């Protein structure tokens, strides 16, 4: 082997020898980055596409929770409207004053176990009227969310999360971001398989239109890959509608009908024509200390997951690496979003939409304006309830097919940070492999245990304490991120290890000041940086 150093140095490589791909701190081949919006007609269509994608989680979470709370279709429609309205406000706040990345802020599955725990608490079991029971549970959830929001607000705006993020490296970010995407695999093909005759055509058509058609029709207009979601959802939704009206599911099992039919959501009939969601619409919030602490832990798990999602968003928006102060600022505004969720009564907290981060990769459009337009669609259709309910009635298998592609993109975005690391280092292999393995294995144990026994491995008389321990270990991204962060920052660190971790790539972006590209991406509007220099 040729050795470096000393007199003559290493011999120059031959021209025909294969060379490794050079690392890129900004992702190349992006059509529109954060500050370069596409033409208005295209931006509006892309914004509507982001709105369609975020509708999946916005509808599925209330559909699962509201019936357990005692509500019917009317309450479900109002909760979806409220969640959509608050998501639009939070997305605007995040893109204007938070990280300023094109990140959609919507509902999160991370808060669902804690909300279910509130539903199952004994203090609501004596309520005979189901609608009154729904309102009481919603008010209890509001109180827990309001208290839980203080965690992210304090950690973000005080700069404490900035101090944590300073020690994040590409090596510890790879498992975190990777499992933010890959860790949601149970929401992908299992959802497709619930109605395979609808979900599978959607998945195949989406891959074909977005990946194969652009290379066959080389028109250079990026029509099919950029608007693949709109094309394929419209086609498969029409196909599902024809199956429904043709009587294909008339004699099917009730569970199959609720999943496959296009007329079983109950949203179009129940949604009001015009309604503006407002704070405390369910009544004054109620507060319980145990539920507040449990929701605070769910908020912390969502904070870690959102940190990974923010990193994926900056990557697919072709921005420079996000300075720790910007990430901390974004977490603070996400805490404000959770506070708004509690005030309005969405029944769910807020976090970065992982599926919309994946859509950035599919379209190769990371424009901030596009996501702000999508926030406008969220607010518009949340007020015009009947019109919004039409789009909210997309069959769940179609949503699950979209998840398959978008979560895969986000997971691959996490693995792409390994380009900055030394993959020939055994330290790197251990940190990477051990964190990903535990990130998959520990939540698998907790979820299997819960599915078998109906409660988690930690099962005491205090339900809130059970949630504080069980909820974090059910999140694959949280476990992998915490293990990787701990090992990467404690395992025999010395000056030679810094480059193996890829830390030298990110340290030059420790502050966005002085770097014209970072200032362009992350500076606050209206010259607000001089008033808030620490954030």
Coordinates of C-alpha atoms in Angstrom, one line a residue:
X1 CA 0.0 0.0 0.0
X2 CA 1.2 3.5 -0.8
X3 CA 1.9 5.6 2.3
X4 CA 1.4 9.3 2.8
X5 CA 3.5 11.9 4.6
X6 CA 7.3 12.3 4.5
X7 CA 9.3 13.2 1.5
X8 CA 7.6 12.4 -1.8
X9 CA 4.0 12.0 -0.5
X10 CA 1.4 9.6 -1.9
X11 CA 1.5 9.0 -5.7
X12 CA -1.1 10.8 -7.7
X13 CA -4.1 8.6 -8.6
X14 CA -4.4 7.4 -12.1
X15 CA -7.1 9.1 -14.2
X16 CA -9.1 5.9 -14.7
X17 CA -9.0 4.9 -11.0
X18 CA -12.4 5.1 -9.2
X19 CA -12.6 8.0 -6.9
X20 CA -15.0 8.4 -3.9
X21 CA -17.8 10.8 -4.2
X22 CA -16.9 14.1 -2.5
X23 CA -19.1 15.1 0.5
X24 CA -21.5 18.0 -0.1
X25 CA -22.5 20.2 2.8
X26 CA -25.4 21.4 0.6
X27 CA -27.4 18.9 -1.3
X28 CA -26.9 19.4 -5.1
X29 CA -29.5 19.0 -7.9
X30 CA -32.3 20.8 -6.0
X31 CA -34.4 22.8 -8.4
X32 CA -35.5 25.6 -5.9
X33 CA -33.8 26.1 -2.6
X34 CA -35.3 28.0 0.4
X35 CA -34.9 31.5 -1.0
X36 CA -35.6 30.8 -4.6
X37 CA -39.3 30.2 -5.1
X38 CA -40.8 28.7 -8.3
X39 CA -43.2 30.8 -10.5
X40 CA -46.5 31.5 -8.7
X41 CA -48.7 29.0 -10.6
X42 CA -46.2 26.2 -9.9
X43 CA -45.7 27.4 -6.3
X44 CA -49.5 27.3 -5.7
X45 CA -49.8 23.8 -7.0
X46 CA -46.8 22.6 -5.0
X47 CA -48.3 24.3 -1.9
X48 CA -51.6 22.4 -2.5
X49 CA -49.7 19.2 -2.8
X50 CA -48.0 19.8 0.6
X51 CA -51.5 20.4 2.0
X52 CA -52.8 17.1 0.6
X53 CA -49.8 15.2 2.1
X54 CA -50.2 16.6 5.6
X55 CA -53.9 15.8 5.6
X56 CA -53.2 12.1 6.2
X57 CA -51.9 12.5 9.8
X58 CA -54.3 15.4 10.4
X59 CA -57.3 13.1 9.7
X60 CA -56.0 9.7 11.0
X61 CA -55.2 10.9 14.5
X62 CA -58.7 12.4 15.3
X63 CA -60.3 9.5 13.5
X64 CA -58.6 7.2 16.0
X65 CA -59.0 9.3 19.1
X66 CA -62.4 11.1 18.9
X67 CA -64.6 7.9 19.0
X68 CA -62.6 6.7 22.1
X69 CA -63.3 10.1 23.7
X70 CA -67.0 9.7 23.2
X71 CA -67.4 12.0 20.2
X72 CA -69.2 11.3 16.9
X73 CA -68.7 12.5 13.4
X74 CA -69.6 16.1 14.2
X75 CA -67.0 16.3 16.9
X76 CA -64.5 14.5 14.6
X77 CA -65.0 17.0 11.9
X78 CA -64.6 19.9 14.3
X79 CA -61.4 18.5 15.8
X80 CA -59.9 18.0 12.3
X81 CA -60.8 21.5 11.4
X82 CA -59.2 22.8 14.5
X83 CA -56.0 20.7 14.0
X84 CA -55.8 21.9 10.4
X85 CA -56.3 25.6 11.4
X86 CA -53.6 25.4 14.2
X87 CA -51.2 23.6 11.8
X88 CA -51.5 26.4 9.3
X89 CA -50.7 29.0 12.0
X90 CA -47.8 27.0 13.4
X91 CA -46.4 26.4 9.9
X92 CA -46.4 30.2 9.2
X93 CA -44.8 31.0 12.6
X94 CA -42.1 28.4 12.0
X95 CA -41.3 29.5 8.5
X96 CA -41.3 33.2 9.5
X97 CA -39.7 33.3 12.9
X98 CA -38.6 29.7 13.8
X99 CA -35.9 27.9 11.9
X100 CA -37.2 29.6 8.7
X101 CA -37.0 26.2 7.0
X102 CA -39.8 24.9 4.7
X103 CA -41.1 22.7 7.5
X104 CA -44.8 21.9 7.9
X105 CA -45.8 21.8 11.6
X106 CA -48.7 19.4 12.1
X107 CA -50.1 16.7 14.4
X108 CA -47.8 14.0 15.8
X109 CA -48.4 10.3 16.6
X110 CA -46.0 10.7 19.6
X111 CA -48.7 12.3 21.7
X112 CA -51.3 9.6 21.0
X113 CA -50.3 7.1 23.8
X114 CA -50.5 9.9 26.4
X115 CA -53.8 11.1 25.1
X116 CA -55.2 7.5 25.2
X117 CA -53.9 7.3 28.8
X118 CA -56.0 10.4 29.6
X119 CA -59.0 8.8 27.9
X120 CA -58.7 5.6 29.9
X121 CA -58.3 7.4 33.3
X122 CA -61.0 6.5 35.7
X123 CA -62.2 10.1 36.4
X124 CA -64.3 10.2 33.2
X125 CA -65.9 6.8 33.4
X126 CA -68.9 8.0 35.4
X127 CA -70.0 10.4 32.7
X128 CA -73.1 9.0 31.0
X129 CA -73.5 11.6 28.2
X130 CA -70.9 10.7 25.5
X131 CA -70.7 14.2 24.2
X132 CA -70.1 15.7 27.6
X133 CA -67.5 13.0 28.2
X134 CA -65.8 14.0 25.0
X135 CA -65.6 17.6 26.1
X136 CA -64.2 16.7 29.5
X137 CA -61.5 14.5 28.1
X138 CA -60.7 17.2 25.5
X139 CA -60.4 19.9 28.2
X140 CA -58.1 17.6 30.2
X141 CA -55.9 17.1 27.1
X142 CA -55.8 20.8 26.6
X143 CA -54.6 21.4 30.1
X144 CA -51.9 18.8 29.7
X145 CA -50.7 20.3 26.4
X146 CA -50.6 23.8 27.8
X147 CA -48.4 22.7 30.6
X148 CA -46.2 20.5 28.4
X149 CA -45.6 23.4 25.9
X150 CA -43.5 25.1 28.6
X151 CA -40.8 22.5 28.2
X152 CA -40.0 23.3 24.6
X153 CA -40.6 27.0 25.0
X154 CA -38.0 27.1 27.9
X155 CA -35.5 24.8 26.3
X156 CA -35.7 26.5 22.9
X157 CA -35.8 30.2 23.8
X158 CA -33.4 30.0 26.7
X159 CA -30.8 28.5 24.4
X160 CA -30.5 25.3 26.5
X161 CA -31.3 23.2 23.5
X162 CA -28.6 25.1 21.6
X163 CA -26.1 23.8 24.1
X164 CA -27.3 20.2 23.5
X165 CA -27.2 20.6 19.7
X166 CA -23.6 21.9 19.8
X167 CA -22.4 18.4 20.5
X168 CA -24.5 16.8 17.7
X169 CA -22.3 15.5 14.9
X170 CA -23.1 13.8 11.5
X171 CA -22.4 10.5 13.2
X172 CA -25.0 10.9 15.9
X173 CA -27.4 12.7 13.6
X174 CA -27.5 9.7 11.1
X175 CA -29.3 7.2 13.4
X176 CA -31.6 10.0 14.7
X177 CA -32.7 11.3 11.3
X178 CA -32.6 7.8 9.8
X179 CA -35.1 6.4 12.3
X180 CA -37.3 9.5 12.2
X181 CA -38.1 8.2 8.7
X182 CA -37.5 4.4 8.8
X183 CA -38.9 4.1 12.3
X184 CA -42.4 4.8 11.1
X185 CA -42.4 1.7 8.9
X186 CA -45.5 0.3 10.7
X187 CA -47.5 3.2 9.3
X188 CA -46.4 2.2 5.7
X189 CA -47.2 -1.1 4.1
X190 CA -49.4 -2.4 6.9
X191 CA -51.7 0.5 6.2
X192 CA -51.5 -0.2 2.4
X193 CA -52.4 -3.9 3.1
X194 CA -55.7 -2.9 4.9
X195 CA -57.1 -2.4 1.5
X196 CA -54.6 -3.9 -0.9
X197 CA -56.6 -3.3 -4.1
X198 CA -56.4 0.5 -3.4
X199 CA -53.2 0.9 -1.5
X200 CA -50.9 -1.2 -3.8
X201 CA -52.0 0.5 -7.0
X202 CA -51.3 3.9 -5.3
X203 CA -47.8 2.8 -4.3
X204 CA -46.9 1.3 -7.6
X205 CA -48.3 4.3 -9.6
X206 CA -46.6 6.8 -7.3
X207 CA -43.2 5.1 -7.8
X208 CA -43.8 4.7 -11.6
X209 CA -44.9 8.3 -12.2
X210 CA -42.3 10.0 -10.0
X211 CA -39.2 7.8 -10.8
X212 CA -39.7 6.2 -14.2
X213 CA -41.9 8.5 -16.3
X214 CA -39.5 11.5 -16.0
X215 CA -36.7 9.4 -17.5
X216 CA -38.9 8.1 -20.3
X217 CA -40.4 11.5 -21.2
X218 CA -37.3 13.7 -21.2
X219 CA -39.1 17.0 -21.6
X220 CA -37.1 18.8 -19.0
X221 CA -40.3 20.3 -17.4
X222 CA -40.3 18.1 -14.2
X223 CA -44.0 17.8 -14.4
X224 CA -44.5 14.2 -13.5
X225 CA -41.9 13.9 -10.7
X226 CA -42.8 17.3 -9.2
X227 CA -46.6 16.7 -9.2
X228 CA -46.7 13.0 -8.9
X229 CA -48.8 13.1 -5.7
X230 CA -51.6 15.1 -7.3
X231 CA -51.6 12.9 -10.4
X232 CA -51.6 9.6 -8.6
X233 CA -53.9 10.4 -5.8
X234 CA -56.5 11.8 -8.2
X235 CA -56.3 8.6 -10.4
X236 CA -56.5 6.1 -7.5
X237 CA -59.1 8.0 -5.6
X238 CA -61.3 8.0 -8.7
X239 CA -60.7 4.2 -9.0
X240 CA -61.6 3.7 -5.3
X241 CA -64.8 5.8 -5.9
X242 CA -65.8 3.6 -8.8
X243 CA -65.2 0.5 -6.7
X244 CA -67.5 2.0 -4.1
X245 CA -70.4 3.0 -6.3
X246 CA -70.0 -0.2 -8.3
X247 CA -70.9 -2.2 -5.2
X248 CA -67.6 -3.9 -4.7
X249 CA -67.8 -3.6 -1.0
X250 CA -71.5 -3.9 -0.4
X251 CA -71.2 -7.3 1.3
X252 CA -67.7 -6.8 2.7
X253 CA -66.9 -6.9 6.4
X254 CA -67.5 -3.6 8.3
X255 CA -63.8 -3.1 8.9
X256 CA -63.1 -3.5 5.2
X257 CA -65.8 -1.1 4.3
X258 CA -64.5 1.6 6.7
X259 CA -61.0 1.3 5.1
X260 CA -61.8 0.8 1.4
X261 CA -65.0 2.8 0.8
X262 CA -64.8 6.4 -0.1
X263 CA -68.1 7.3 1.6
X264 CA -67.5 6.1 5.1
X265 CA -65.5 8.9 6.7
X266 CA -68.6 10.9 7.7
X267 CA -66.8 14.1 7.3
X268 CA -68.6 15.7 4.3
X269 CA -72.0 15.2 6.0
X270 CA -70.8 16.4 9.4
X271 CA -68.5 19.3 8.6
X272 CA -70.1 22.8 8.7
X273 CA -70.0 25.0 5.6
X274 CA -68.1 27.8 7.4
X275 CA -66.7 27.7 10.9
X276 CA -63.7 29.5 12.4
X277 CA -62.0 27.5 15.2
X278 CA -61.4 29.6 18.3
X279 CA -59.6 29.1 21.7
X280 CA -61.4 27.3 24.5
X281 CA -64.2 26.1 22.1
X282 CA -64.6 23.0 24.3
X283 CA -64.7 24.9 27.5
X284 CA -62.1 25.9 30.1
X285 CA -59.1 23.5 30.3
X286 CA -58.8 21.3 33.3
X287 CA -55.4 20.5 34.8
X288 CA -54.0 17.3 36.4
X289 CA -50.4 17.2 37.6
X290 CA -49.8 13.6 36.6
X291 CA -51.2 14.0 33.1
X292 CA -49.2 17.2 32.7
X293 CA -46.0 15.4 33.5
X294 CA -46.8 12.5 31.2
X295 CA -47.6 14.9 28.4
X296 CA -44.4 16.8 29.1
X297 CA -42.4 13.6 28.5
X298 CA -44.3 13.1 25.2
X299 CA -43.3 16.7 24.4
X300 CA -39.7 16.0 25.1
X301 CA -39.8 12.9 22.8
X302 CA -41.4 15.0 20.1
X303 CA -38.7 17.6 20.6
X304 CA -35.9 15.0 19.9
X305 CA -37.8 13.6 16.9
X306 CA -38.5 17.1 15.5
X307 CA -34.8 18.0 15.8
X308 CA -34.1 15.1 13.5
X309 CA -36.9 16.1 11.2
X310 CA -35.6 19.7 11.0
X311 CA -32.1 18.3 10.1
X312 CA -33.8 16.3 7.3
X313 CA -35.6 19.4 6.1
X314 CA -32.5 21.6 5.9
X315 CA -30.8 18.8 3.9
X316 CA -33.6 18.5 1.4
X317 CA -34.0 22.2 1.1
X318 CA -30.3 22.4 0.1
X319 CA -29.5 24.8 3.0
X320 CA -26.2 25.0 4.8
X321 CA -26.0 22.9 8.0
X322 CA -28.3 24.4 10.6
X323 CA -26.5 26.3 13.4
X324 CA -27.5 25.1 16.9
X325 CA -29.0 28.5 17.8
X326 CA -31.4 28.2 14.8
X327 CA -32.5 24.7 15.9
X328 CA -33.1 26.0 19.4
X329 CA -35.1 28.9 18.0
X330 CA -37.2 26.5 16.0
X331 CA -37.8 24.3 19.1
X332 CA -39.0 27.4 21.0
X333 CA -41.5 28.2 18.3
X334 CA -42.6 24.6 18.2
X335 CA -43.4 24.9 21.9
X336 CA -45.5 27.9 21.0
X337 CA -47.3 25.7 18.6
X338 CA -48.0 23.1 21.3
X339 CA -49.4 26.0 23.4
X340 CA -51.7 27.0 20.6
X341 CA -52.8 23.3 20.2
X342 CA -53.7 23.3 23.9
X343 CA -55.5 26.6 23.7
X344 CA -57.6 25.7 20.6
X345 CA -58.1 22.1 21.7
X346 CA -56.7 19.9 18.9
X347 CA -56.4 16.9 21.1
X348 CA -52.9 16.4 19.9
X349 CA -49.5 18.2 20.1
X350 CA -47.4 19.7 17.3
X351 CA -44.2 18.5 15.6
X352 CA -42.5 18.6 12.3
X353 CA -44.4 16.7 9.6
X354 CA -42.1 13.9 8.5
X355 CA -44.1 13.1 5.4
X356 CA -43.8 16.7 4.2
X357 CA -40.1 16.6 4.7
X358 CA -40.1 13.6 2.4
X359 CA -42.1 15.5 -0.2
X360 CA -39.3 18.0 -0.4
X361 CA -37.1 15.2 -1.6
X362 CA -39.6 13.9 -4.1
X363 CA -40.2 17.3 -5.7
X364 CA -36.7 18.7 -5.2
X365 CA -38.3 22.0 -4.3
X366 CA -37.2 23.3 -0.9
X367 CA -38.8 26.7 -1.3
X368 CA -40.0 28.5 1.9
X369 CA -42.8 30.2 -0.1
X370 CA -44.3 26.9 -1.2
X371 CA -44.8 25.7 2.4
X372 CA -46.2 29.1 3.4
X373 CA -48.7 28.8 0.6
X374 CA -49.6 25.3 1.9
X375 CA -50.2 26.9 5.3
X376 CA -52.7 29.2 3.6
X377 CA -54.5 26.2 2.2
X378 CA -54.6 24.7 5.7
X379 CA -56.2 27.8 7.2
X380 CA -58.6 28.3 4.2
X381 CA -59.9 24.8 4.1
X382 CA -60.2 24.6 7.9
X383 CA -62.6 27.5 7.8
X384 CA -64.6 26.3 4.7
X385 CA -65.4 23.0 6.4
X386 CA -67.4 21.3 3.6
X387 CA -64.7 21.9 1.0
X388 CA -61.9 20.8 3.3
X389 CA -63.8 17.7 4.2
X390 CA -63.8 16.5 0.5
X391 CA -60.0 16.3 0.5
X392 CA -59.9 15.0 4.0
X393 CA -61.9 11.9 2.9
X394 CA -59.0 10.3 1.0
X395 CA -59.0 6.6 1.8
X396 CA -56.4 5.7 4.5
X397 CA -54.6 3.1 2.2
X398 CA -53.7 5.9 -0.2
X399 CA -52.2 7.9 2.7
X400 CA -50.2 4.8 3.8
X401 CA -48.8 4.4 0.2
X402 CA -47.6 8.0 0.3
X403 CA -46.0 7.3 3.7
X404 CA -44.0 4.5 2.2
X405 CA -42.2 6.8 -0.1
X406 CA -41.8 9.9 2.0
X407 CA -40.6 8.1 5.2
X408 CA -38.1 6.2 3.1
X409 CA -36.8 9.5 1.7
X410 CA -36.3 11.0 5.2
X411 CA -34.6 7.8 6.5
X412 CA -32.3 7.9 3.5
X413 CA -31.6 11.5 4.2
X414 CA -30.3 10.5 7.7
X415 CA -28.0 7.9 6.2
X416 CA -26.6 10.4 3.8
X417 CA -24.9 12.2 6.7
X418 CA -22.5 9.2 6.9
X419 CA -20.7 10.8 3.9
X420 CA -19.0 13.1 6.4
X421 CA -17.9 10.3 8.7
X422 CA -15.0 7.8 8.5
X423 CA -16.8 4.5 7.8
X424 CA -13.5 2.6 8.1
X425 CA -13.4 3.5 11.8
X426 CA -14.5 0.7 14.1
X427 CA -15.7 3.4 16.6
X428 CA -18.0 4.7 13.8
X429 CA -19.3 1.3 13.1
X430 CA -20.0 0.6 16.7
X431 CA -21.8 3.9 17.4
X432 CA -23.8 3.6 14.2
X433 CA -24.7 -0.1 14.4
X434 CA -25.4 -0.3 18.1
X435 CA -27.7 2.8 18.2
X436 CA -29.7 1.8 15.2
X437 CA -30.1 -1.8 16.5
X438 CA -31.2 -0.6 20.0
X439 CA -33.4 2.0 18.3
X440 CA -35.3 -0.8 16.6
X441 CA -35.1 -3.5 19.3
X442 CA -36.1 -1.7 22.5
X443 CA -39.3 -0.1 21.0
X444 CA -40.1 -3.5 19.5
X445 CA -40.1 -5.0 23.0
X446 CA -42.1 -2.2 24.5
X447 CA -44.7 -2.3 21.7
X448 CA -45.0 -6.1 21.7
X449 CA -45.4 -6.1 25.5
X450 CA -48.2 -3.5 25.3
X451 CA -50.0 -5.3 22.5
X452 CA -50.0 -8.6 24.5
X453 CA -50.8 -7.3 28.0
X454 CA -52.6 -4.1 27.3
X455 CA -50.1 -2.0 29.2
X456 CA -46.3 -1.3 29.1
X457 CA -43.5 -3.1 30.8
X458 CA -43.5 -0.4 33.5
X459 CA -46.9 -0.9 35.1
X460 CA -47.5 0.7 38.5
X461 CA -50.6 2.2 40.1
X462 CA -49.6 5.7 38.8
X463 CA -50.7 5.8 35.2
X464 CA -48.8 9.1 34.6
X465 CA -45.5 7.5 35.8
X466 CA -46.0 4.5 33.5
X467 CA -46.4 6.9 30.6
X468 CA -43.3 8.9 31.5
X469 CA -41.2 5.7 31.3
X470 CA -43.0 3.8 28.6
X471 CA -43.6 6.5 26.0
X472 CA -39.9 7.4 25.3
X473 CA -38.9 3.8 24.8
X474 CA -41.7 3.3 22.3
X475 CA -40.1 5.9 19.9
X476 CA -37.4 4.4 17.7
X477 CA -35.9 7.7 16.7
X478 CA -35.7 8.8 20.4
X479 CA -33.9 5.7 21.5
X480 CA -31.5 5.6 18.6
X481 CA -30.8 9.4 18.8
X482 CA -30.1 9.3 22.6
X483 CA -27.9 6.2 22.4
X484 CA -25.9 7.6 19.4
X485 CA -25.6 11.0 21.1
X486 CA -24.3 9.6 24.4
X487 CA -21.9 7.1 22.8
X488 CA -20.5 9.7 20.3
X489 CA -19.8 12.2 23.0
X490 CA -18.4 9.9 25.6
X491 CA -16.6 7.1 23.8
X492 CA -12.7 7.7 23.8
X493 CA -12.7 11.2 22.3
X494 CA -9.4 12.5 21.2
X495 CA -8.4 15.1 18.5
X496 CA -8.1 12.4 15.8
X497 CA -11.7 11.2 16.4
X498 CA -13.2 14.6 15.5
X499 CA -12.9 14.0 11.8
X500 CA -14.1 10.4 12.1
X501 CA -17.3 11.8 13.6
X502 CA -17.7 14.4 10.8
X503 CA -17.8 17.1 13.4
X504 CA -15.4 19.4 11.5
X505 CA -18.0 19.7 8.7
X506 CA -20.6 21.1 11.0
X507 CA -18.4 23.2 13.3
X508 CA -17.7 25.8 10.6
X509 CA -21.5 26.5 10.7
X510 CA -21.6 26.9 14.5
X511 CA -23.0 30.4 13.9
X512 CA -24.7 31.7 10.8
X513 CA -23.2 35.1 11.2
X514 CA -20.4 35.9 8.8
X515 CA -21.5 33.2 6.3
X516 CA -23.6 34.8 3.5
X517 CA -25.4 31.6 2.6
X518 CA -26.4 30.8 6.1
X519 CA -27.5 34.4 6.8
X520 CA -29.7 34.3 3.7
X521 CA -31.3 31.0 4.8
X522 CA -31.7 31.6 8.6
X523 CA -31.9 35.3 9.4
X524 CA -35.1 36.6 10.8
X525 CA -37.2 38.9 8.6
X526 CA -37.8 42.6 9.2
X527 CA -34.3 43.0 10.6
X528 CA -35.3 41.3 13.9
X529 CA -31.9 39.7 14.4
X530 CA -30.6 42.9 16.0
X531 CA -33.4 42.7 18.6
X532 CA -33.0 39.0 19.3
X533 CA -29.2 38.3 18.9
X534 CA -29.2 35.2 21.1
X535 CA -31.7 33.4 18.9

